[in-house]
CSV table of C-alpha atoms and ligand atoms in Angstrom, one decimal:
chain,number,residue,atom,x,y,z
L,178,UNK,CA,0.0,0.0,0.0
L,179,UNK,CA,1.4,3.4,-0.9
L,180,UNK,CA,2.1,5.9,1.8
L,181,UNK,CA,-0.2,8.4,0.1
L,182,UNK,CA,-3.2,6.1,0.3
L,183,UNK,CA,-6.3,7.8,1.6
L,184,UNK,CA,-8.0,6.0,4.4
L,185,UNK,CA,-11.7,6.5,4.8
L,186,UNK,CA,-12.5,7.4,8.4
L,187,UNK,CA,-16.1,7.2,9.6
L,188,UNK,CA,-16.9,9.8,12.2
L,189,UNK,CA,-19.5,8.9,14.8
L,190,UNK,CA,-20.7,11.5,17.3
L,191,UNK,CA,-22.4,10.4,20.5
L,192,UNK,CA,-24.3,13.7,20.9
L,193,UNK,CA,-27.4,14.6,18.9
L,194,UNK,CA,-27.5,18.2,20.1
L,195,UNK,CA,-27.4,20.7,17.3
L,196,UNK,CA,-24.7,22.8,19.0
L,197,UNK,CA,-22.8,19.8,20.2
L,198,UNK,CA,-19.2,20.4,21.3
L,199,UNK,CA,-18.4,16.8,20.3
L,200,UNK,CA,-19.7,17.3,16.8
L,201,UNK,CA,-17.7,20.6,16.5
L,202,UNK,CA,-14.6,18.8,17.7
L,203,UNK,CA,-15.2,15.9,15.2
L,204,UNK,CA,-15.4,18.4,12.4
L,205,UNK,CA,-12.2,20.0,13.6
L,206,UNK,CA,-10.5,16.7,13.7
L,207,UNK,CA,-11.5,16.2,10.1
L,208,UNK,CA,-9.8,19.4,9.1
L,209,UNK,CA,-6.7,18.7,11.2
L,210,UNK,CA,-6.2,15.2,9.8
L,211,UNK,CA,-3.1,14.4,7.8
L,212,UNK,CA,-3.7,14.2,4.0
L,213,UNK,CA,-3.8,10.4,4.2
L,214,UNK,CA,-7.0,10.4,6.2
L,215,UNK,CA,-10.5,11.5,5.0
L,216,UNK,CA,-13.4,11.9,7.4
L,217,UNK,CA,-17.0,11.2,6.6
L,218,UNK,CA,-19.5,11.8,9.4
L,219,UNK,CA,-22.5,9.5,9.8
L,220,UNK,CA,-25.6,9.9,11.9
L,221,UNK,CA,-27.0,7.7,14.6
L,222,UNK,CA,-30.0,9.7,15.7
L,223,UNK,CA,-32.5,8.0,13.5
L,224,UNK,CA,-32.0,4.5,14.9
L,225,UNK,CA,-35.0,3.3,16.9
L,226,UNK,CA,-34.3,2.3,20.5
L,227,UNK,CA,-33.0,-1.3,20.4
L,228,UNK,CA,-35.8,-3.8,20.8
L,229,UNK,CA,-35.4,-7.5,19.9
L,230,UNK,CA,-39.0,-7.5,18.7
L,231,UNK,CA,-38.1,-5.0,16.0
L,232,UNK,CA,-35.0,-7.0,15.1
L,233,UNK,CA,-37.1,-10.2,14.7
L,234,UNK,CA,-39.1,-8.5,12.0
L,235,UNK,CA,-35.9,-7.5,10.2
L,236,UNK,CA,-33.2,-5.0,10.9
L,237,UNK,CA,-34.3,-1.4,10.3
L,238,UNK,CA,-32.8,0.1,7.1
L,239,UNK,CA,-31.0,2.7,9.2
L,240,UNK,CA,-29.2,0.0,11.1
L,241,UNK,CA,-28.2,-1.9,8.0
L,242,UNK,CA,-27.0,1.4,6.5
L,243,UNK,CA,-24.8,2.1,9.5
L,244,UNK,CA,-23.4,-1.4,9.4
L,245,UNK,CA,-22.5,-1.0,5.7
L,246,UNK,CA,-20.9,2.4,6.4
L,247,UNK,CA,-18.8,0.8,9.2
L,248,UNK,CA,-17.8,-2.1,7.0
L,249,UNK,CA,-16.8,0.2,4.2
L,250,UNK,CA,-14.7,2.5,6.4
L,251,UNK,CA,-11.0,1.8,7.0
L,252,UNK,CA,-11.3,3.2,10.5
L,253,UNK,CA,-13.7,4.8,13.0
L,254,UNK,CA,-13.4,8.0,14.9
L,255,UNK,CA,-15.7,8.5,17.9
L,256,UNK,CA,-16.5,11.9,19.5
L,257,UNK,CA,-18.1,10.9,22.8
L,258,UNK,CA,-19.8,12.9,25.4
L,259,UNK,CA,-20.1,11.6,28.9
L,260,UNK,CA,-23.6,11.1,30.3
L,261,UNK,CA,-23.8,10.2,33.9
L,262,UNK,CA,-20.3,8.9,34.0
L,263,UNK,CA,-20.7,6.7,30.9
L,264,UNK,CA,-21.5,6.5,27.2
L,265,UNK,CA,-24.4,8.5,25.9
L,266,UNK,CA,-27.7,6.6,25.3
L,267,UNK,CA,-27.7,7.2,21.5
L,268,UNK,CA,-24.2,5.9,21.1
L,269,UNK,CA,-24.8,2.8,23.3
L,270,UNK,CA,-28.0,2.2,21.3
L,271,UNK,CA,-26.1,2.3,18.0
L,272,UNK,CA,-23.5,-0.1,19.4
L,273,UNK,CA,-26.3,-2.5,20.6
L,274,UNK,CA,-27.8,-2.5,17.1
L,275,UNK,CA,-24.5,-3.2,15.4
L,276,UNK,CA,-23.6,-5.9,17.9
L,277,UNK,CA,-26.7,-7.9,16.8
L,278,UNK,CA,-25.5,-8.5,13.2
L,279,UNK,CA,-24.1,-12.0,12.8
L,280,UNK,CA,-21.1,-10.9,10.9
L,281,UNK,CA,-20.8,-7.8,13.0
L,282,UNK,CA,-18.9,-4.8,11.6
L,283,UNK,CA,-16.6,-3.8,14.5
L,284,UNK,CA,-14.3,-6.8,14.3
L,285,UNK,CA,-10.6,-5.7,13.8
L,286,UNK,CA,-11.7,-2.1,13.0
L,287,UNK,CA,-9.1,0.5,14.0
L,288,UNK,CA,-10.6,3.3,16.0
L,289,UNK,CA,-9.8,6.4,18.0
L,290,UNK,CA,-11.8,8.4,20.4
L,291,UNK,CA,-11.9,11.8,22.1
L,292,UNK,CA,-14.5,13.3,24.3
L,293,UNK,CA,-15.7,16.8,25.2
L,294,UNK,CA,-17.7,17.7,28.3
L,295,UNK,CA,-18.9,20.9,30.0
L,296,UNK,CA,-17.1,19.8,33.2
L,297,UNK,CA,-13.4,19.7,33.9
L,298,UNK,CA,-12.8,15.9,33.6
L,299,UNK,CA,-13.4,15.9,29.8
L,300,UNK,CA,-15.3,12.6,29.6
L,301,UNK,CA,-12.6,10.2,30.8
L,302,UNK,CA,-15.2,7.9,32.5
L,303,UNK,CA,-17.4,7.7,29.4
L,304,UNK,CA,-14.4,7.3,27.1
L,305,UNK,CA,-13.1,4.3,29.1
L,306,UNK,CA,-16.6,2.7,29.1
L,307,UNK,CA,-16.7,3.1,25.3
L,308,UNK,CA,-13.3,1.6,24.9
L,309,UNK,CA,-14.3,-1.4,27.1
L,310,UNK,CA,-17.6,-2.1,25.3
L,311,UNK,CA,-16.2,-1.9,21.8
L,312,UNK,CA,-13.1,-3.9,22.7
L,313,UNK,CA,-15.6,-6.7,23.4
L,314,UNK,CA,-16.8,-6.4,19.8
L,315,UNK,CA,-13.3,-6.5,18.3
L,316,UNK,CA,-12.4,-2.8,17.8
L,317,UNK,CA,-8.6,-2.2,17.9
L,318,UNK,CA,-8.1,1.1,19.7
L,319,UNK,CA,-5.5,3.7,19.3
L,320,UNK,CA,-4.3,3.8,23.0
L,321,UNK,CA,-2.4,7.1,22.9
L,322,UNK,CA,-2.5,10.1,22.7
L,323,UNK,CA,-5.7,10.3,24.7
L,324,UNK,CA,-7.7,13.5,24.2
L,325,UNK,CA,-10.1,14.8,26.9
L,326,UNK,CA,-11.7,18.2,26.2
L,327,UNK,CA,-12.9,19.5,29.5
L,328,UNK,CA,-14.5,22.9,30.2
L,329,UNK,CA,-15.7,22.8,26.6
L,330,UNK,CA,-17.7,26.0,26.7
L,331,UNK,CA,-14.5,27.9,26.9
L,332,UNK,CA,-12.8,26.1,24.0
L,333,UNK,CA,-15.5,26.6,21.3
L,334,UNK,CA,-17.0,29.7,19.7
L,335,UNK,CA,-19.7,29.8,17.1
L,336,UNK,CA,-19.6,26.1,16.5
L,337,UNK,CA,-15.9,25.9,16.0
L,338,UNK,CA,-13.0,24.5,18.1
L,339,UNK,CA,-11.0,27.7,18.8
L,340,UNK,CA,-8.7,26.5,21.6
L,341,UNK,CA,-5.2,26.2,20.1
L,342,UNK,CA,-3.9,23.7,22.7
L,343,UNK,CA,-6.9,21.4,22.0
L,344,UNK,CA,-6.4,21.8,18.3
L,345,UNK,CA,-2.7,20.7,18.7
L,346,UNK,CA,-3.8,17.7,20.8
L,347,UNK,CA,-6.2,16.6,18.1
L,348,UNK,CA,-3.6,17.1,15.4
L,349,UNK,CA,-1.2,14.9,17.2
L,350,UNK,CA,-3.9,12.3,17.8
L,351,UNK,CA,-4.8,12.3,14.1
L,352,UNK,CA,-1.2,11.8,13.1
L,353,UNK,CA,-0.9,8.9,15.5
L,354,UNK,CA,-4.2,7.5,14.2
L,355,UNK,CA,-2.9,7.5,10.6
L,356,UNK,CA,0.1,5.4,11.7
L,357,UNK,CA,-2.2,3.1,13.8
L,358,UNK,CA,-4.5,2.5,10.8
L,359,UNK,CA,-1.6,1.6,8.6
L,360,UNK,CA,-0.3,-0.8,11.2
L,361,UNK,CA,-3.7,-2.4,11.7
L,362,UNK,CA,-4.3,-2.7,8.0
L,363,UNK,CA,-1.0,-4.6,7.7
L,364,UNK,CA,-2.1,-6.8,10.5
L,365,UNK,CA,-5.7,-7.5,9.6
L,366,UNK,CA,-6.0,-6.4,5.9
A,222,FMN,C1,-28.0,13.5,30.7
A,222,FMN,C2,-26.7,14.2,30.8
A,222,FMN,C3,-25.7,13.7,31.6
A,222,FMN,C4,-24.5,14.3,31.8
A,222,FMN,N1,-23.5,13.7,32.5
A,222,FMN,C5,-22.3,14.2,32.5
A,222,FMN,C6,-21.2,13.5,33.1
A,222,FMN,O1,-21.4,12.4,33.7
A,222,FMN,N2,-20.0,14.1,33.1
A,222,FMN,C7,-19.7,15.3,32.5
A,222,FMN,O2,-18.6,15.7,32.5
A,222,FMN,N3,-20.7,16.0,31.9
A,222,FMN,C8,-22.0,15.5,31.9
A,222,FMN,N4,-23.0,16.1,31.2
A,222,FMN,C9,-22.7,17.4,30.6
A,222,FMN,C10,-22.2,17.3,29.2
A,222,FMN,O3,-20.8,17.1,29.3
A,222,FMN,C11,-22.4,18.5,28.4
A,222,FMN,O4,-23.8,18.7,28.3
A,222,FMN,C12,-21.8,18.4,27.0
A,222,FMN,O5,-21.9,19.7,26.4
A,222,FMN,C13,-22.4,17.3,26.2
A,222,FMN,O6,-21.7,17.2,25.0
A,222,FMN,P1,-22.2,17.9,23.6
A,222,FMN,O7,-21.9,19.4,23.7
A,222,FMN,O8,-21.4,17.2,22.5
A,222,FMN,O9,-23.7,17.7,23.4
A,222,FMN,C14,-24.2,15.5,31.1
A,222,FMN,C15,-25.2,16.1,30.3
A,222,FMN,C16,-26.4,15.5,30.2
A,222,FMN,C17,-27.5,16.1,29.3
């Protein structure tokens, strides 16, 4: 594989809020990525709440669409808020749906995560829960650098990530992510 190959990164945001800091940070990460990565952001807000009765009648088209997007992506980038010390309900719901596919799409998928919260901790507890649950489904995580964006209200303005230090952290994470994707592609194809 040539060093200039562009890897398709699927962005998944765990907040549905229109003025979400996590979505703003995800868009910033897309701009700060090295040339070898290209971000496409998907939506998870239209998935119904997981219910085995719905699944029995057939997977909803939105779940099948998300699975296909994950399968087609070289890697996944999660922007995760922290709700009550854990993963947001919509993100957990999306993971529950994906986990029910027999050939499920997370297996051996390289992924990175950052989190943004209003409080000072920056979502560490939610981020580690996300890492734990997706490790169980076969995701291969970029371990470092970790990025926690605390006190988010002071770091964004008009829907943009304006804090230079945070932009630098994200830039460094995206560089490491590119290297990680290359390594995982060599390992798993
Ligand atoms: C239901 C709920 C639970 C929350 N729980 C936490 C929490 O456990 N830790 C935290 O730092 N912030 C918590 N927050 C505050 C969020 O960090 C804050 O609303 C943040 O802006 C959400 O991310 P977003 O801007 O991407 O929507 C919570 C917010 C909501 C609505």
